């Protein structure tokens, strides 16, 4: 009888913790799905803000990467050497105006989260970007660059005029910081 009481008491403390963890995952999935799928631009923008807040609080490393599997429009790319995982997504901010986001998870480091900055894609040549001024893209392939020790990203992005651009760019690390281009 005493052992059963202790089991029930222990489960009463464990169960809320499990529910809280599941609610955190569910809220990240909810806001992520909402920022991509809602029809109203204002609601998508609000959902994107909430998603970013949740992302910063709930994603801490590669072990949390399964929490990012909430929508087929969020693309996951694993590094060939398994040193990092890169997620990218696209959302429509206003009609025909697209924003991009990324989350990179590296072993033993804090996540790197970035949002796209407005750019004229026809003028983006030979520039270098970081998480603060990245122009944005959906990446679908990552290749190791054996010559320079960086990676080659293949992706696409969409301009406000509806033109799709194929993106081929370098992804690298310098002093622990990520750079594109």
PDB file of C-alpha atoms in Angstrom:
ATOM      1  CA  UNK A   1       0.000   0.000   0.000  1.00  0.00           C
ATOM      2  CA  UNK A   2       2.783   2.418   0.930  1.00  0.00           C
ATOM      3  CA  UNK A   3       4.665   1.699  -2.315  1.00  0.00           C
ATOM      4  CA  UNK A   4       1.550   2.370  -4.412  1.00  0.00           C
ATOM      5  CA  UNK A   5       1.019   5.684  -2.643  1.00  0.00           C
ATOM      6  CA  UNK A   6       4.635   6.691  -3.361  1.00  0.00           C
ATOM      7  CA  UNK A   7       4.271   5.697  -7.028  1.00  0.00           C
ATOM      8  CA  UNK A   8       1.128   7.790  -7.380  1.00  0.00           C
ATOM      9  CA  UNK A   9       2.790  10.705  -5.612  1.00  0.00           C
ATOM     10  CA  UNK A  10       5.848  10.483  -7.901  1.00  0.00           C
ATOM     11  CA  UNK A  11       3.683  10.271 -11.024  1.00  0.00           C
ATOM     12  CA  UNK A  12       1.712  13.334  -9.961  1.00  0.00           C
ATOM     13  CA  UNK A  13       4.959  15.333 -10.060  1.00  0.00           C
ATOM     14  CA  UNK A  14       6.291  13.783 -13.280  1.00  0.00           C
ATOM     15  CA  UNK A  15       3.075  14.020 -15.305  1.00  0.00           C
ATOM     16  CA  UNK A  16       2.808  17.867 -15.251  1.00  0.00           C
ATOM     17  CA  UNK A  17       6.444  18.128 -16.348  1.00  0.00           C
ATOM     18  CA  UNK A  18       5.767  15.816 -19.298  1.00  0.00           C
ATOM     19  CA  UNK A  19       2.619  17.760 -20.184  1.00  0.00           C
ATOM     20  CA  UNK A  20       4.530  21.059 -20.046  1.00  0.00           C
ATOM     21  CA  UNK A  21       7.235  19.714 -22.362  1.00  0.00           C
ATOM     22  CA  UNK A  22       4.588  18.465 -24.797  1.00  0.00           C
ATOM     23  CA  UNK A  23       2.741  21.805 -24.633  1.00  0.00           C
ATOM     24  CA  UNK A  24       5.983  23.625 -25.488  1.00  0.00           C
ATOM     25  CA  UNK A  25       6.483  21.414 -28.539  1.00  0.00           C
ATOM     26  CA  UNK A  26       2.833  21.824 -29.517  1.00  0.00           C
ATOM     27  CA  UNK A  27       3.019  25.632 -29.238  1.00  0.00           C
ATOM     28  CA  UNK A  28       6.114  25.720 -31.466  1.00  0.00           C
ATOM     29  CA  UNK A  29       4.338  23.526 -34.013  1.00  0.00           C
ATOM     30  CA  UNK A  30       1.143  25.584 -33.773  1.00  0.00           C
ATOM     31  CA  UNK A  31       2.818  28.958 -34.379  1.00  0.00           C
ATOM     32  CA  UNK A  32       5.068  27.517 -37.093  1.00  0.00           C
ATOM     33  CA  UNK A  33       2.122  26.056 -38.958  1.00  0.00           C
ATOM     34  CA  UNK A  34       0.150  29.282 -38.496  1.00  0.00           C
ATOM     35  CA  UNK A  35       2.920  31.539 -39.865  1.00  0.00           C
ATOM     36  CA  UNK A  36       3.029  29.464 -43.055  1.00  0.00           C
ATOM     37  CA  UNK A  37      -0.611  28.477 -43.535  1.00  0.00           C
ATOM     38  CA  UNK A  38      -2.893  31.320 -42.388  1.00  0.00           C
ATOM     39  CA  UNK A  39      -4.600  33.381 -45.091  1.00  0.00           C
ATOM     40  CA  UNK A  40      -4.441  36.790 -43.371  1.00  0.00           C
ATOM     41  CA  UNK A  41      -1.089  38.651 -43.649  1.00  0.00           C
ATOM     42  CA  UNK A  42      -1.603  40.266 -40.231  1.00  0.00           C
ATOM     43  CA  UNK A  43      -2.202  36.909 -38.563  1.00  0.00           C
ATOM     44  CA  UNK A  44       0.793  35.348 -40.354  1.00  0.00           C
ATOM     45  CA  UNK A  45       2.988  38.194 -39.097  1.00  0.00           C
ATOM     46  CA  UNK A  46       1.716  37.766 -35.536  1.00  0.00           C
ATOM     47  CA  UNK A  47       2.225  33.986 -35.770  1.00  0.00           C
ATOM     48  CA  UNK A  48       5.791  34.516 -37.066  1.00  0.00           C
ATOM     49  CA  UNK A  49       6.568  36.751 -34.079  1.00  0.00           C
ATOM     50  CA  UNK A  50       5.234  34.131 -31.658  1.00  0.00           C
ATOM     51  CA  UNK A  51       7.055  31.353 -33.514  1.00  0.00           C
ATOM     52  CA  UNK A  52      10.375  33.210 -33.208  1.00  0.00           C
ATOM     53  CA  UNK A  53       9.818  33.782 -29.476  1.00  0.00           C
ATOM     54  CA  UNK A  54       9.065  30.080 -28.971  1.00  0.00           C
ATOM     55  CA  UNK A  55      11.957  29.028 -31.189  1.00  0.00           C
ATOM     56  CA  UNK A  56      14.461  31.050 -29.168  1.00  0.00           C
ATOM     57  CA  UNK A  57      13.121  29.643 -25.871  1.00  0.00           C
ATOM     58  CA  UNK A  58      12.653  26.006 -26.813  1.00  0.00           C
ATOM     59  CA  UNK A  59      15.393  25.086 -29.253  1.00  0.00           C
ATOM     60  CA  UNK A  60      18.746  24.755 -27.523  1.00  0.00           C
ATOM     61  CA  UNK A  61      20.723  22.253 -29.575  1.00  0.00           C
ATOM     62  CA  UNK A  62      20.762  19.357 -31.994  1.00  0.00           C
ATOM     63  CA  UNK A  63      18.967  17.167 -29.473  1.00  0.00           C
ATOM     64  CA  UNK A  64      15.959  19.511 -29.840  1.00  0.00           C
ATOM     65  CA  UNK A  65      15.919  19.240 -33.628  1.00  0.00           C
ATOM     66  CA  UNK A  66      12.935  16.876 -33.648  1.00  0.00           C
ATOM     67  CA  UNK A  67      10.813  19.780 -32.384  1.00  0.00           C
ATOM     68  CA  UNK A  68      11.316  21.484 -35.738  1.00  0.00           C
ATOM     69  CA  UNK A  69       9.444  18.753 -37.662  1.00  0.00           C
ATOM     70  CA  UNK A  70       6.063  20.422 -37.684  1.00  0.00           C
ATOM     71  CA  UNK A  71       5.363  21.417 -41.285  1.00  0.00           C
ATOM     72  CA  UNK A  72       6.439  20.055 -44.672  1.00  0.00           C
ATOM     73  CA  UNK A  73       7.443  23.584 -45.727  1.00  0.00           C
ATOM     74  CA  UNK A  74      10.213  23.661 -43.110  1.00  0.00           C
ATOM     75  CA  UNK A  75      13.153  22.060 -44.890  1.00  0.00           C
ATOM     76  CA  UNK A  76      15.812  20.179 -42.931  1.00  0.00           C
ATOM     77  CA  UNK A  77      19.343  19.692 -44.231  1.00  0.00           C
ATOM     78  CA  UNK A  78      21.912  17.641 -42.324  1.00  0.00           C
ATOM     79  CA  UNK A  79      25.617  18.343 -42.790  1.00  0.00           C
ATOM     80  CA  UNK A  80      27.438  15.417 -44.425  1.00  0.00           C
ATOM     81  CA  UNK A  81      29.695  15.166 -41.360  1.00  0.00           C
ATOM     82  CA  UNK A  82      26.703  15.506 -38.954  1.00  0.00           C
ATOM     83  CA  UNK A  83      28.260  18.611 -37.379  1.00  0.00           C
ATOM     84  CA  UNK A  84      25.106  20.703 -37.821  1.00  0.00           C
ATOM     85  CA  UNK A  85      21.477  20.727 -38.906  1.00  0.00           C
ATOM     86  CA  UNK A  86      20.048  23.613 -40.953  1.00  0.00           C
ATOM     87  CA  UNK A  87      16.325  24.396 -41.184  1.00  0.00           C
ATOM     88  CA  UNK A  88      14.934  26.937 -43.648  1.00  0.00           C
ATOM     89  CA  UNK A  89      11.395  28.123 -44.315  1.00  0.00           C
ATOM     90  CA  UNK A  90       9.479  30.624 -46.387  1.00  0.00           C
ATOM     91  CA  UNK A  91       6.385  32.553 -45.414  1.00  0.00           C
ATOM     92  CA  UNK A  92       4.333  35.092 -47.264  1.00  0.00           C
ATOM     93  CA  UNK A  93       4.396  38.357 -45.291  1.00  0.00           C
ATOM     94  CA  UNK A  94       2.093  40.295 -47.641  1.00  0.00           C
ATOM     95  CA  UNK A  95       0.625  39.228 -50.968  1.00  0.00           C
ATOM     96  CA  UNK A  96       3.634  38.323 -53.123  1.00  0.00           C
ATOM     97  CA  UNK A  97       6.176  39.492 -50.508  1.00  0.00           C
ATOM     98  CA  UNK A  98       8.111  36.584 -49.031  1.00  0.00           C
ATOM     99  CA  UNK A  99      10.243  36.339 -45.916  1.00  0.00           C
ATOM    100  CA  UNK A 100      12.653  33.560 -45.077  1.00  0.00           C
ATOM    101  CA  UNK A 101      13.985  32.179 -41.846  1.00  0.00           C
ATOM    102  CA  UNK A 102      16.630  29.726 -40.758  1.00  0.00           C
ATOM    103  CA  UNK A 103      17.709  27.898 -37.646  1.00  0.00           C
ATOM    104  CA  UNK A 104      21.102  26.230 -37.453  1.00  0.00           C
ATOM    105  CA  UNK A 105      21.869  23.771 -34.700  1.00  0.00           C
ATOM    106  CA  UNK A 106      25.532  22.942 -34.088  1.00  0.00           C
ATOM    107  CA  UNK A 107      26.912  20.474 -31.603  1.00  0.00           C
ATOM    108  CA  UNK A 108      27.865  22.193 -28.352  1.00  0.00           C
ATOM    109  CA  UNK A 109      26.789  25.705 -29.462  1.00  0.00           C
ATOM    110  CA  UNK A 110      23.732  27.881 -29.085  1.00  0.00           C
ATOM    111  CA  UNK A 111      21.316  27.809 -32.014  1.00  0.00           C
ATOM    112  CA  UNK A 112      21.777  30.432 -34.711  1.00  0.00           C
ATOM    113  CA  UNK A 113      18.459  31.901 -35.822  1.00  0.00           C
ATOM    114  CA  UNK A 114      18.104  34.359 -38.678  1.00  0.00           C
ATOM    115  CA  UNK A 115      15.435  36.194 -40.628  1.00  0.00           C
ATOM    116  CA  UNK A 116      15.762  37.507 -44.148  1.00  0.00           C
ATOM    117  CA  UNK A 117      16.491  41.136 -44.902  1.00  0.00           C
ATOM    118  CA  UNK A 118      14.846  42.798 -47.933  1.00  0.00           C
ATOM    119  CA  UNK A 119      17.100  42.535 -50.983  1.00  0.00           C
ATOM    120  CA  UNK A 120      17.092  43.094 -54.700  1.00  0.00           C
ATOM    121  CA  UNK A 121      18.029  39.608 -55.890  1.00  0.00           C
ATOM    122  CA  UNK A 122      19.304  40.899 -59.213  1.00  0.00           C
ATOM    123  CA  UNK A 123      22.023  42.871 -57.418  1.00  0.00           C
ATOM    124  CA  UNK A 124      23.166  40.155 -55.022  1.00  0.00           C
ATOM    125  CA  UNK A 125      26.554  39.105 -56.381  1.00  0.00           C
ATOM    126  CA  UNK A 126      29.735  38.284 -54.536  1.00  0.00           C
ATOM    127  CA  UNK A 127      28.434  39.636 -51.239  1.00  0.00           C
ATOM    128  CA  UNK A 128      28.922  38.064 -47.851  1.00  0.00           C
ATOM    129  CA  UNK A 129      26.058  37.838 -45.361  1.00  0.00           C
ATOM    130  CA  UNK A 130      25.598  36.806 -41.771  1.00  0.00           C
ATOM    131  CA  UNK A 131      22.524  35.991 -39.689  1.00  0.00           C
ATOM    132  CA  UNK A 132      21.686  39.702 -39.405  1.00  0.00           C
ATOM    133  CA  UNK A 133      21.676  40.632 -43.098  1.00  0.00           C
ATOM    134  CA  UNK A 134      20.978  37.310 -44.824  1.00  0.00           C
ATOM    135  CA  UNK A 135      18.771  37.780 -47.887  1.00  0.00           C
ATOM    136  CA  UNK A 136      16.926  34.481 -47.472  1.00  0.00           C
ATOM    137  CA  UNK A 137      16.303  31.296 -49.392  1.00  0.00           C
ATOM    138  CA  UNK A 138      14.895  27.803 -49.062  1.00  0.00           C
ATOM    139  CA  UNK A 139      17.803  25.388 -49.248  1.00  0.00           C
ATOM    140  CA  UNK A 140      17.264  21.845 -50.435  1.00  0.00           C
ATOM    141  CA  UNK A 141      20.810  20.520 -50.872  1.00  0.00           C
ATOM    142  CA  UNK A 142      24.109  20.916 -49.029  1.00  0.00           C
ATOM    143  CA  UNK A 143      27.392  19.781 -50.554  1.00  0.00           C
ATOM    144  CA  UNK A 144      30.818  19.761 -48.916  1.00  0.00           C
ATOM    145  CA  UNK A 145      33.334  22.109 -50.540  1.00  0.00           C
ATOM    146  CA  UNK A 146      36.486  20.062 -50.200  1.00  0.00           C
ATOM    147  CA  UNK A 147      38.650  22.814 -51.676  1.00  0.00           C
ATOM    148  CA  UNK A 148      37.910  25.546 -49.100  1.00  0.00           C
ATOM    149  CA  UNK A 149      36.469  23.513 -46.224  1.00  0.00           C
ATOM    150  CA  UNK A 150      33.094  25.263 -46.504  1.00  0.00           C
ATOM    151  CA  UNK A 151      29.771  23.991 -47.826  1.00  0.00           C
ATOM    152  CA  UNK A 152      27.798  24.744 -50.991  1.00  0.00           C
ATOM    153  CA  UNK A 153      24.068  25.402 -50.556  1.00  0.00           C
ATOM    154  CA  UNK A 154      21.560  24.919 -53.349  1.00  0.00           C
ATOM    155  CA  UNK A 155      18.195  26.596 -52.982  1.00  0.00           C
ATOM    156  CA  UNK A 156      15.687  29.011 -54.363  1.00  0.00           C
ATOM    157  CA  UNK A 157      13.925  32.199 -53.379  1.00  0.00           C
ATOM    158  CA  UNK A 158      11.062  34.207 -54.754  1.00  0.00           C
ATOM    159  CA  UNK A 159      10.990  37.929 -55.522  1.00  0.00           C
ATOM    160  CA  UNK A 160       7.988  40.137 -54.915  1.00  0.00           C
ATOM    161  CA  UNK A 161       7.370  40.159 -58.695  1.00  0.00           C
ATOM    162  CA  UNK A 162       6.903  36.362 -58.583  1.00  0.00           C
ATOM    163  CA  UNK A 163      10.257  35.495 -60.142  1.00  0.00           C
ATOM    164  CA  UNK A 164      11.956  32.445 -58.664  1.00  0.00           C
ATOM    165  CA  UNK A 165      15.706  32.616 -58.299  1.00  0.00           C
ATOM    166  CA  UNK A 166      18.007  29.631 -58.097  1.00  0.00           C
ATOM    167  CA  UNK A 167      20.516  30.147 -55.346  1.00  0.00           C
ATOM    168  CA  UNK A 168      23.994  28.657 -55.190  1.00  0.00           C
ATOM    169  CA  UNK A 169      26.013  29.978 -52.305  1.00  0.00           C
ATOM    170  CA  UNK A 170      28.740  29.197 -49.855  1.00  0.00           C
ATOM    171  CA  UNK A 171      28.031  28.433 -46.217  1.00  0.00           C
ATOM    172  CA  UNK A 172      30.963  28.715 -43.860  1.00  0.00           C
ATOM    173  CA  UNK A 173      32.087  29.378 -40.316  1.00  0.00           C
ATOM    174  CA  UNK A 174      34.604  31.924 -39.160  1.00  0.00           C
ATOM    175  CA  UNK A 175      35.432  32.431 -35.514  1.00  0.00           C
ATOM    176  CA  UNK A 176      32.323  30.455 -34.521  1.00  0.00           C
ATOM    177  CA  UNK A 177      30.066  32.706 -36.628  1.00  0.00           C
ATOM    178  CA  UNK A 178      28.113  31.602 -39.671  1.00  0.00           C
ATOM    179  CA  UNK A 179      28.385  33.339 -43.043  1.00  0.00           C
ATOM    180  CA  UNK A 180      26.608  32.990 -46.372  1.00  0.00           C
ATOM    181  CA  UNK A 181      27.979  33.942 -49.788  1.00  0.00           C
TER     182      UNK A 181
END
